[in-house]
PDB file of C-alpha atoms in Angstrom:
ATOM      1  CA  UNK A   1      10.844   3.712 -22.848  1.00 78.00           C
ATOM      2  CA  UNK A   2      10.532   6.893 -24.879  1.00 84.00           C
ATOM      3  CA  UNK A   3       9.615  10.338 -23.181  1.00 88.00           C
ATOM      4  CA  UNK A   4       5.983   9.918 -24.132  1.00 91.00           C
ATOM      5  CA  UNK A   5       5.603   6.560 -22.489  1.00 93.00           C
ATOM      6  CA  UNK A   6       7.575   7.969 -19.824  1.00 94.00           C
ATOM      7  CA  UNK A   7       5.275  10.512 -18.887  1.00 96.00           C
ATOM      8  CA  UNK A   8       2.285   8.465 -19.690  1.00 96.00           C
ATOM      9  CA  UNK A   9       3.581   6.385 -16.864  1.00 97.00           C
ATOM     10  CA  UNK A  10       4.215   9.025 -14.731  1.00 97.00           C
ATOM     11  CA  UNK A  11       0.535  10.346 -15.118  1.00 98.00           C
ATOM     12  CA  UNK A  12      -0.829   6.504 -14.301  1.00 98.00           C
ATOM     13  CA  UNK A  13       1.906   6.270 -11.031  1.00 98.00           C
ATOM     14  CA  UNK A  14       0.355   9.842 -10.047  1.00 98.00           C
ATOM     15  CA  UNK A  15      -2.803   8.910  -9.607  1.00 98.00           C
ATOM     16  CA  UNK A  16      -2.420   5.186  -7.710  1.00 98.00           C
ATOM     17  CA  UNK A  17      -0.268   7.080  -5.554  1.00 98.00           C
ATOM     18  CA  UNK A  18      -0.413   6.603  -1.571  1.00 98.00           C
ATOM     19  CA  UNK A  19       2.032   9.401  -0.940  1.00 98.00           C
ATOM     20  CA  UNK A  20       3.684   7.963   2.560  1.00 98.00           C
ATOM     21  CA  UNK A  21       5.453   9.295   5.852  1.00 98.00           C
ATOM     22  CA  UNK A  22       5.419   6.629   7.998  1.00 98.00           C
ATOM     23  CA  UNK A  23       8.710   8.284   9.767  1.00 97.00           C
ATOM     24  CA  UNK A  24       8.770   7.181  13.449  1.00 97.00           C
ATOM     25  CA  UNK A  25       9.823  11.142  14.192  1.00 98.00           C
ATOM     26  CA  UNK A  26       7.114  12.396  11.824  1.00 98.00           C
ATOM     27  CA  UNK A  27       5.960  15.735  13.023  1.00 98.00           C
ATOM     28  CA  UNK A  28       2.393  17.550  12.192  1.00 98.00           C
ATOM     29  CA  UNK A  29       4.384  20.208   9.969  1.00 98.00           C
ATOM     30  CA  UNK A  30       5.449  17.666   7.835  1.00 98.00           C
ATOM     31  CA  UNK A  31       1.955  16.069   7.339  1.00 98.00           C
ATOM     32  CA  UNK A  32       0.769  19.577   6.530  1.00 98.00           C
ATOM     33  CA  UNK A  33       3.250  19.815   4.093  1.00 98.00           C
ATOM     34  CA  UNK A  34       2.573  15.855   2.905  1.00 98.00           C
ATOM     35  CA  UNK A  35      -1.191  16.910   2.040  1.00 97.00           C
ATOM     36  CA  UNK A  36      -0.290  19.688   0.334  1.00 97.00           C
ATOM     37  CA  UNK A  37       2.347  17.585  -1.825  1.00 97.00           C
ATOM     38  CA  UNK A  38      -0.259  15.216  -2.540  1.00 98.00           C
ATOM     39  CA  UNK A  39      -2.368  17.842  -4.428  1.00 97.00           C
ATOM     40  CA  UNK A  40       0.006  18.172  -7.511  1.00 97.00           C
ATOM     41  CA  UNK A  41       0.092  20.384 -10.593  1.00 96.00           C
ATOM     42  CA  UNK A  42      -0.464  17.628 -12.364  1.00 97.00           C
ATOM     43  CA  UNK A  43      -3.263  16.020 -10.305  1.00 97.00           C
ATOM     44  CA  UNK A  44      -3.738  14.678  -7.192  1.00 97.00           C
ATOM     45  CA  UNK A  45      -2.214  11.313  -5.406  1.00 98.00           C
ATOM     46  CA  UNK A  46      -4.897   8.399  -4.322  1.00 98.00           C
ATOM     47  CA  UNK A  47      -4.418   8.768  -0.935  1.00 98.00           C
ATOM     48  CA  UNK A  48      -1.833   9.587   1.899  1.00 98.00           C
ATOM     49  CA  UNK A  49      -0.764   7.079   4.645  1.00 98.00           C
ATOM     50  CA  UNK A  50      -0.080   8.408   7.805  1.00 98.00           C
ATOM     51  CA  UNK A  51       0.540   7.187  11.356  1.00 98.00           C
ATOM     52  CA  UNK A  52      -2.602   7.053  13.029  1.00 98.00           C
ATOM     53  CA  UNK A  53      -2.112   9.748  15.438  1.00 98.00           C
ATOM     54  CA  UNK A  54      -1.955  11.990  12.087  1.00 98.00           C
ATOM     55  CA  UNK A  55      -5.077  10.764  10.461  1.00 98.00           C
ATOM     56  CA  UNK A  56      -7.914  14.024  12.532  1.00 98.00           C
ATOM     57  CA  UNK A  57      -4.662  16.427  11.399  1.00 98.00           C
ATOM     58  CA  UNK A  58      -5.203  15.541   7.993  1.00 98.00           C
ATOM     59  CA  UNK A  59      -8.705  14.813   7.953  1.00 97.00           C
ATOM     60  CA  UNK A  60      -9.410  18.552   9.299  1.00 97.00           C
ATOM     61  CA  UNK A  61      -7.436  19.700   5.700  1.00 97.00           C
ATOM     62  CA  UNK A  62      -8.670  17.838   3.578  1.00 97.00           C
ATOM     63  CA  UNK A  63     -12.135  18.086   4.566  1.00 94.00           C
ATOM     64  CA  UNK A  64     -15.146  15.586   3.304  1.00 87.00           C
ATOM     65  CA  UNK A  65     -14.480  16.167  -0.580  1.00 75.00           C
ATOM     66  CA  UNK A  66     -13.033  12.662  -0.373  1.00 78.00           C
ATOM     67  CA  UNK A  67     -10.679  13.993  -3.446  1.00 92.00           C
ATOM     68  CA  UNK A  68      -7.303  12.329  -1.912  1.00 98.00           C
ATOM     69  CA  UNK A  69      -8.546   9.383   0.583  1.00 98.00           C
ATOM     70  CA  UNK A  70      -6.700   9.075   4.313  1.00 98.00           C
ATOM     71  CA  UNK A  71      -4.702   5.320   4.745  1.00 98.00           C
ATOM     72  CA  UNK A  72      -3.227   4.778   7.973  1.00 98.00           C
ATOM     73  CA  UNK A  73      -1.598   1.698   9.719  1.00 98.00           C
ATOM     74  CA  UNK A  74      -2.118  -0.740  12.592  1.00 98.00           C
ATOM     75  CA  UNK A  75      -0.398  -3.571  14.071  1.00 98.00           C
ATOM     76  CA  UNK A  76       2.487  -1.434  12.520  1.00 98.00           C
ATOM     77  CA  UNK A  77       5.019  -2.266  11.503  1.00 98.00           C
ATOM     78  CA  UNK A  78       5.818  -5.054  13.912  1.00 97.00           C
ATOM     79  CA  UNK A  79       2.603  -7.525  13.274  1.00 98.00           C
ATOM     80  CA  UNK A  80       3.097  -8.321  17.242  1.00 98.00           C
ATOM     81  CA  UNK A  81       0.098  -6.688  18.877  1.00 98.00           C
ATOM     82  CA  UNK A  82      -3.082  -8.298  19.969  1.00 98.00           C
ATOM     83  CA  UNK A  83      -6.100  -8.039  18.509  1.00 98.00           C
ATOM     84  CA  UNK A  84      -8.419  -6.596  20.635  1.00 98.00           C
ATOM     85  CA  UNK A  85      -5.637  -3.715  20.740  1.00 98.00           C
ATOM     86  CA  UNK A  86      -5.598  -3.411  16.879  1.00 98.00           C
ATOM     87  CA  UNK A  87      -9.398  -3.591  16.974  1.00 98.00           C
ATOM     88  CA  UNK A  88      -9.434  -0.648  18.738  1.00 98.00           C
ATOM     89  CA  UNK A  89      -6.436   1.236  16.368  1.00 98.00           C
ATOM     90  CA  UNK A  90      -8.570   0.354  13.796  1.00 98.00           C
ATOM     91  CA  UNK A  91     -12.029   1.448  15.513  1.00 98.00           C
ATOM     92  CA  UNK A  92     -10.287   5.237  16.610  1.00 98.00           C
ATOM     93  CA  UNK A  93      -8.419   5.304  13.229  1.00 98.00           C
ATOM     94  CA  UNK A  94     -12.196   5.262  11.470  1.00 98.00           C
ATOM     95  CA  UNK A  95     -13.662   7.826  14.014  1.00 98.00           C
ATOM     96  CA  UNK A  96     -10.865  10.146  13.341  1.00 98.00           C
ATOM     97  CA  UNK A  97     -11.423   9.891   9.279  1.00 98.00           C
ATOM     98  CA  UNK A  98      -9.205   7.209   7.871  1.00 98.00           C
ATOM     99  CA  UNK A  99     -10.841   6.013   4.744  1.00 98.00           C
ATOM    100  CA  UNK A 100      -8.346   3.072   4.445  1.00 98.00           C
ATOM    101  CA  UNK A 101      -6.696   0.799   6.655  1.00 99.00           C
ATOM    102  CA  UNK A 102      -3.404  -0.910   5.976  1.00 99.00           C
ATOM    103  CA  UNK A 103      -3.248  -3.834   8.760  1.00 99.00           C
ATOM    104  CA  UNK A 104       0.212  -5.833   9.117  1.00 98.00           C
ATOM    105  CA  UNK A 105      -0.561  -9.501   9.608  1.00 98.00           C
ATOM    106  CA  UNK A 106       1.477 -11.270  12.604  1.00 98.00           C
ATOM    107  CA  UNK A 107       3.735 -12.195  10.003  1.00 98.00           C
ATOM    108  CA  UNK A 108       6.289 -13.793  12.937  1.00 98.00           C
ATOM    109  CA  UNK A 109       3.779 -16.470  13.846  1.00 98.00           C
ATOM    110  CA  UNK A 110       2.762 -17.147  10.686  1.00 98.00           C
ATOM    111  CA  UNK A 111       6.441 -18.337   9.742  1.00 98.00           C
ATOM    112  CA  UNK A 112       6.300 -20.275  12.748  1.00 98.00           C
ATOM    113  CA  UNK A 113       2.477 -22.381  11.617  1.00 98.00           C
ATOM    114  CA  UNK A 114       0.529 -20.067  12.962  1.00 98.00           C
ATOM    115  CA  UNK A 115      -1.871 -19.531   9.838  1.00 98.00           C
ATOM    116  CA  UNK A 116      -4.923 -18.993  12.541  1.00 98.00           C
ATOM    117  CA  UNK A 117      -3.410 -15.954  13.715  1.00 98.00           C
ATOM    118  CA  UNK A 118      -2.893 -14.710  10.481  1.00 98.00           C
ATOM    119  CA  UNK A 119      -7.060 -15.065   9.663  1.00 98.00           C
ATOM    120  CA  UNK A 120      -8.267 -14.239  13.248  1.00 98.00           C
ATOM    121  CA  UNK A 121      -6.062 -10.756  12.948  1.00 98.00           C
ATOM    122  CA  UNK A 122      -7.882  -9.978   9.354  1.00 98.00           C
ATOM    123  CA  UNK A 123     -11.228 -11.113   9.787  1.00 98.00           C
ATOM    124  CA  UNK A 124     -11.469  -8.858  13.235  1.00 98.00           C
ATOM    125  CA  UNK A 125     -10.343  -5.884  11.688  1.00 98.00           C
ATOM    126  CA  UNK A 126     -12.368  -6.658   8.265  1.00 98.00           C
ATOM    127  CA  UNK A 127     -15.377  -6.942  10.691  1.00 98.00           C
ATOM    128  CA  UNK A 128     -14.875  -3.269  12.452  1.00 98.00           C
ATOM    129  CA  UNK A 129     -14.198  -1.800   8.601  1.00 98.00           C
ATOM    130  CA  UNK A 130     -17.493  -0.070   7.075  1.00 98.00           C
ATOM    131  CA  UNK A 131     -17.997  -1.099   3.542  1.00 95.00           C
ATOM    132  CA  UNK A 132     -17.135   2.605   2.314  1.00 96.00           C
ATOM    133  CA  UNK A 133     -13.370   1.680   4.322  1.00 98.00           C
ATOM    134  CA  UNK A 134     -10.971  -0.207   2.202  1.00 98.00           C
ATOM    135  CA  UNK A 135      -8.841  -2.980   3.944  1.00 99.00           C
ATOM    136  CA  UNK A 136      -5.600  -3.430   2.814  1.00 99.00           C
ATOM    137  CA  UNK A 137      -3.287  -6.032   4.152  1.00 99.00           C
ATOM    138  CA  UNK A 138       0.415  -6.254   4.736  1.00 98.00           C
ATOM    139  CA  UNK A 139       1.807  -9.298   4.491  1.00 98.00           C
ATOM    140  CA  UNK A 140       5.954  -8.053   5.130  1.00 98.00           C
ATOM    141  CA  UNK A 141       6.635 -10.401   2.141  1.00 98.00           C
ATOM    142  CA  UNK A 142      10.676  -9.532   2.542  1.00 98.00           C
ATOM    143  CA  UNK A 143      10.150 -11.825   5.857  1.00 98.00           C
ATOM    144  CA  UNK A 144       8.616 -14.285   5.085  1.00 98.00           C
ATOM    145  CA  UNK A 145      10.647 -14.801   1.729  1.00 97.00           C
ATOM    146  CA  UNK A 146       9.305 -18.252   0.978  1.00 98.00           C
ATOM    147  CA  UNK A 147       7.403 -18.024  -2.287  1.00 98.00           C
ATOM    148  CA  UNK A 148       4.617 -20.789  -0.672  1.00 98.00           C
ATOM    149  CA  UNK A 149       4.437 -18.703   2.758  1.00 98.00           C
ATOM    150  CA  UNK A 150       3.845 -15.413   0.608  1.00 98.00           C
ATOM    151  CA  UNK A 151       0.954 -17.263  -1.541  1.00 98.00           C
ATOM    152  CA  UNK A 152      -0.569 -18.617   1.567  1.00 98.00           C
ATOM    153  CA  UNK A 153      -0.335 -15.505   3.371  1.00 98.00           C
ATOM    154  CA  UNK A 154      -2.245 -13.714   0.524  1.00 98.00           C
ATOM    155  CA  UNK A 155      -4.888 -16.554   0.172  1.00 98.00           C
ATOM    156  CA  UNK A 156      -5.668 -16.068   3.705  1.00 98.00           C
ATOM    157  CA  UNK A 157      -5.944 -12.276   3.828  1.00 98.00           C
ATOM    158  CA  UNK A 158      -8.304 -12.730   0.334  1.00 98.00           C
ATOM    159  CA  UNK A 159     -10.515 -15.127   2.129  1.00 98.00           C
ATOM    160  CA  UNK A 160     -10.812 -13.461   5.356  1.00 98.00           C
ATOM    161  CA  UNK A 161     -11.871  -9.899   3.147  1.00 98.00           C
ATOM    162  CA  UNK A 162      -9.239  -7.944   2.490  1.00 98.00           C
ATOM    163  CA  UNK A 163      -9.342  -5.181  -0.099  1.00 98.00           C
ATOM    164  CA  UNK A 164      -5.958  -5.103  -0.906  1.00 99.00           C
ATOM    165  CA  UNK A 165      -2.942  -7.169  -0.503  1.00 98.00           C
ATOM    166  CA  UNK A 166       0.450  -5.001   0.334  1.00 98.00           C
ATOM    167  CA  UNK A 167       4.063  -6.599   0.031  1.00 98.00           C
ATOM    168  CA  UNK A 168       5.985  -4.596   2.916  1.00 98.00           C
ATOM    169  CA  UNK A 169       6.045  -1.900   5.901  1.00 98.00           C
ATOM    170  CA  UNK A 170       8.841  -0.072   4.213  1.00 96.00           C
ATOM    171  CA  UNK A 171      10.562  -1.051   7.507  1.00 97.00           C
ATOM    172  CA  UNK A 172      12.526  -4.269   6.754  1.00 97.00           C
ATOM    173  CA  UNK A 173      15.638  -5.093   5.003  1.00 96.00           C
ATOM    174  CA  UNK A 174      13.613  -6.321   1.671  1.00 96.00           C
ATOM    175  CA  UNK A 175      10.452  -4.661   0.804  1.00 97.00           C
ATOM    176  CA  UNK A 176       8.455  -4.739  -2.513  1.00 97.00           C
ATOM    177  CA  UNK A 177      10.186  -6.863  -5.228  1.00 97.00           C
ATOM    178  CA  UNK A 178       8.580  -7.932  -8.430  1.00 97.00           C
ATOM    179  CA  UNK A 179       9.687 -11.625  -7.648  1.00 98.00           C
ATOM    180  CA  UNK A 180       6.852 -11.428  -4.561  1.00 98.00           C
ATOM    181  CA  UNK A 181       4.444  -9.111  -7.105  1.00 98.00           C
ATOM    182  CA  UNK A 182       4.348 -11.930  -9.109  1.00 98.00           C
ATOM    183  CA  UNK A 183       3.557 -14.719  -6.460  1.00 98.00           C
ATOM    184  CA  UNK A 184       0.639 -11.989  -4.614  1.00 98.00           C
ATOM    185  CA  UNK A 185      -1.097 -10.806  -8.754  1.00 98.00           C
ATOM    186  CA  UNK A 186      -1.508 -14.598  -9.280  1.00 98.00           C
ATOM    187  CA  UNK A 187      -3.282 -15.438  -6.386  1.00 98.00           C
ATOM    188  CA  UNK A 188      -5.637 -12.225  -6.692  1.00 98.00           C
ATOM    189  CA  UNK A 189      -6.229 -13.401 -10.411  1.00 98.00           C
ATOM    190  CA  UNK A 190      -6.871 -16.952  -9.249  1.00 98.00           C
ATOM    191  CA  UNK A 191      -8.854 -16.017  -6.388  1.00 98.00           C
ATOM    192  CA  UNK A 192     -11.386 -14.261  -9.148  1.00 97.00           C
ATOM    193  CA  UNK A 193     -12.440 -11.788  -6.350  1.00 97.00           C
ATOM    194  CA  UNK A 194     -11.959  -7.858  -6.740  1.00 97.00           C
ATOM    195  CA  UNK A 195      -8.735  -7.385  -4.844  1.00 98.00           C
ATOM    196  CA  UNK A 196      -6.245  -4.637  -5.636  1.00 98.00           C
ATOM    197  CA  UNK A 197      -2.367  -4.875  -4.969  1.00 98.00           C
ATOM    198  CA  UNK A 198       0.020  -2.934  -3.357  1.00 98.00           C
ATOM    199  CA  UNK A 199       3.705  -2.695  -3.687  1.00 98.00           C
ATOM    200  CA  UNK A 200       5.741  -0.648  -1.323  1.00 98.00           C
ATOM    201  CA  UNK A 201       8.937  -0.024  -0.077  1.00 95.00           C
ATOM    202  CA  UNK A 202      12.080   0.432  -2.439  1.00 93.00           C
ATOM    203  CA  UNK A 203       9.967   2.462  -5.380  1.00 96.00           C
ATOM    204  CA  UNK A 204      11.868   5.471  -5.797  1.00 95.00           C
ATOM    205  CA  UNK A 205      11.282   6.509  -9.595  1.00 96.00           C
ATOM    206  CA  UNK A 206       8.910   6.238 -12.617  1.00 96.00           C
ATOM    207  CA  UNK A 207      11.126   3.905 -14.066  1.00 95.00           C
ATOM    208  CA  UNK A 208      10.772   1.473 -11.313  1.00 95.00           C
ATOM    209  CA  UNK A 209       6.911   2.218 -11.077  1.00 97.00           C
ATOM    210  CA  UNK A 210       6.588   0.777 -15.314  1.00 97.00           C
ATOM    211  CA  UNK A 211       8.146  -2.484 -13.853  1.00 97.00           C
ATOM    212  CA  UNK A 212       5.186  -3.065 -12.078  1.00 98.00           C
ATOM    213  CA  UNK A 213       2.882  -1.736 -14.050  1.00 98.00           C
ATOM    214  CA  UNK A 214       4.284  -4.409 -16.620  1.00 97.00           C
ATOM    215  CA  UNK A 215       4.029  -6.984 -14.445  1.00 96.00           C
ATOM    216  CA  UNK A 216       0.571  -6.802 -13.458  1.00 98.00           C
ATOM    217  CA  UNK A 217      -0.708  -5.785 -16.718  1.00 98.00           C
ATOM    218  CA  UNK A 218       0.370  -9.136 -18.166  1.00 98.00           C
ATOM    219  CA  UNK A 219      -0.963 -11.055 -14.889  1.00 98.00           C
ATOM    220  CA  UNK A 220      -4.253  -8.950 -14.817  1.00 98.00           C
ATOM    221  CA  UNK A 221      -4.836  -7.389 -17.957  1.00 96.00           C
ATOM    222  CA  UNK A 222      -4.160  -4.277 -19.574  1.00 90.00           C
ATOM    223  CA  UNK A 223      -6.962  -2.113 -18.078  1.00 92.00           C
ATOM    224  CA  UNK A 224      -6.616  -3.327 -14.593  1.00 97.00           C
ATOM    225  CA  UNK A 225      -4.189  -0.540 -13.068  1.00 98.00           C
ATOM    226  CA  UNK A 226      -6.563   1.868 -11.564  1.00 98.00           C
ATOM    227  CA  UNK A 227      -6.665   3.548  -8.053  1.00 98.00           C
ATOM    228  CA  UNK A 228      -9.731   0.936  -7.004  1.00 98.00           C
ATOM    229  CA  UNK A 229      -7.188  -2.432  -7.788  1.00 98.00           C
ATOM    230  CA  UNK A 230      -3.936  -1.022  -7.883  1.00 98.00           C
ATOM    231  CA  UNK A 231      -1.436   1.553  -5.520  1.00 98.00           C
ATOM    232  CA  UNK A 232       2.443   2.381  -5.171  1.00 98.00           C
ATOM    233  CA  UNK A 233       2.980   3.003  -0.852  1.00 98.00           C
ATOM    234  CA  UNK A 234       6.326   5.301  -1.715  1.00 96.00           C
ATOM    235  CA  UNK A 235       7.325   9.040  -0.720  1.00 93.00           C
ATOM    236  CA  UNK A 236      10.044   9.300  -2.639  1.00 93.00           C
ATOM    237  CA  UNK A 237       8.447   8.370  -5.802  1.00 96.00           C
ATOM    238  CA  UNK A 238       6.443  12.051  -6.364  1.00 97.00           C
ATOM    239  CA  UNK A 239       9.628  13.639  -6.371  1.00 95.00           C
ATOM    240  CA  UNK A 240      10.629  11.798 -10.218  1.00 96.00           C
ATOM    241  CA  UNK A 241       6.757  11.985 -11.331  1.00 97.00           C
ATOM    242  CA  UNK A 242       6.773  15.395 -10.909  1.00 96.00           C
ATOM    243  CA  UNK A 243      10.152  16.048 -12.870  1.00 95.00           C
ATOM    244  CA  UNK A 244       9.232  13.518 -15.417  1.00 96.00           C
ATOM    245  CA  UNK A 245       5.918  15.564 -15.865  1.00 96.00           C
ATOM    246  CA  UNK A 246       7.565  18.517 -15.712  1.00 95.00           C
ATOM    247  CA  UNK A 247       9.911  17.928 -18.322  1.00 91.00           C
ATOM    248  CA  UNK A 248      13.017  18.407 -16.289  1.00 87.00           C
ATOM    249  CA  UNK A 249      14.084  15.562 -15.979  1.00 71.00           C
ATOM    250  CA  UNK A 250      14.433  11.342 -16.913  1.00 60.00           C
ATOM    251  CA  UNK A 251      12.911   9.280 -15.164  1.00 65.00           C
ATOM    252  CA  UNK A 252      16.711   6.625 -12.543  1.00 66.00           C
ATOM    253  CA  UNK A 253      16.155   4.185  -9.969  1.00 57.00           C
ATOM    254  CA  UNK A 254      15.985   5.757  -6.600  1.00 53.00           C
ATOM    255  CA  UNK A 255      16.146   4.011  -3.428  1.00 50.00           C
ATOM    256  CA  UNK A 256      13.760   4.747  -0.098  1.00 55.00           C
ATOM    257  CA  UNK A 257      10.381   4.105   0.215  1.00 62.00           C
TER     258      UNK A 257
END
């Protein structure tokens, strides 16, 4: 990839962005300083995601403009709690200003048969999301490693009305990896509904960003990667946009999330 390319994908990785702190000792300082990161010289990120606890803090900042949108999580990160409890995560996340939900499926029970769980969990929270409140749904793909559990477990989340599908927490030993991109972009193509895709966990660099970007151009199309069908959950990964952009530097792998 030559330097224009380079920072051609940098600019496209900018703006899909859901610039992340999911740090169990995350501290209201450092989501001040996360929303201001998100508004870049060189544009702004798609969204933030944020504990929930975080979501009024940066809701208050940001305002209404609805410029960068507000993710947060529930049932996170283990997938263990019960629904009526991430009912009402989801229910207080809303009423505090999240504009975007990322919901981890009980991805434990579904390894074990349990594909009921996996629709009950989706279709309650789907049913407690306005239509102006995207859905996005984690499926810890780096668990459930089978490639026929991770294509089941994004049929189900499809059907049951998710927004998104997202590979990983960021909190497991194996998050995002193009090997489960592959499996999740085929089923959203085959599906033939409007459902984006998420990769997180492990993106630490513009280079690693055009591998996905490659991927689900030739799965999707080439004018498919937009904020509406397509995000990167990474904090790391504004640190190399903003030097490739900035001309001070090339885009190298990076780990982190």
């Amino acid at each position: 990839m030559d330097n224009r390319e380079l920072r051609e994908c940098a600019a496209v990785a900018l703006s899909v962005l859901d610039l992340t702190n999911l740090k169990d000792d995350c501290t209201a300082a450092e989501i001040e300083t996360l929303c201001a990161r998100a508004q870049t010289a060189h544009g702004a990120t798609a969204a933030i995601c944020i504990w929930p606890r975080f979501v009024a803090q940066a809701r208050a900042i940001f305002g209404e403009n609805g410029l960068i949108r507000i993710a947060t999580v529930v049932n996170f990160p283990s997938g263990d709690l019960a629904v009526d409890e991430v009912v009402r995560e989801t229910v207080q996340a809303i009423a505090d200003g999240a504009d975007e939900i990322d919901l981890v499926i009980p991805y434990r029970r579904f390894k074990e048969g349990d594909e009921a769980a996996v629709a009950g969990m989706v279709r309650a929270v789907r049913a407690v999301c306005p239509q102006s409140v995207l859905l996005k749904t984690i499926l810890e793909t780096g668990e459930l490693k089978d490639p026929q559990l991770i294509r089941r477990a994004s049929e189900i989340a499809i059907a049951e009305g998710s927004d998104f599908i997202k590979t990983s927490t960021g909190k497991v030993a194996v998050n995002a990896t193009l090997e489960a991109a592959d499996i999740m972009l085929q089923v959203i193509r085959d599906s033939r509904r409007n459902v984006g895709f998420k990769p997180a966990g492990g993106i630490g660099s513009v280079a690693d960003a055009a591998l996905y970007f490659r991927h689900a151009s030739a799965i999707m199309g080439e004018n498919w990667i937009m904020p509406s069908t397509f995000r990167f959950g990474a904090s790391g990964l504004l640190n190399d946009i903003d030097a490739v952009l900035s001309g001070t530097a090339f885009s190298t792998p990076q780990a982190g999330y």
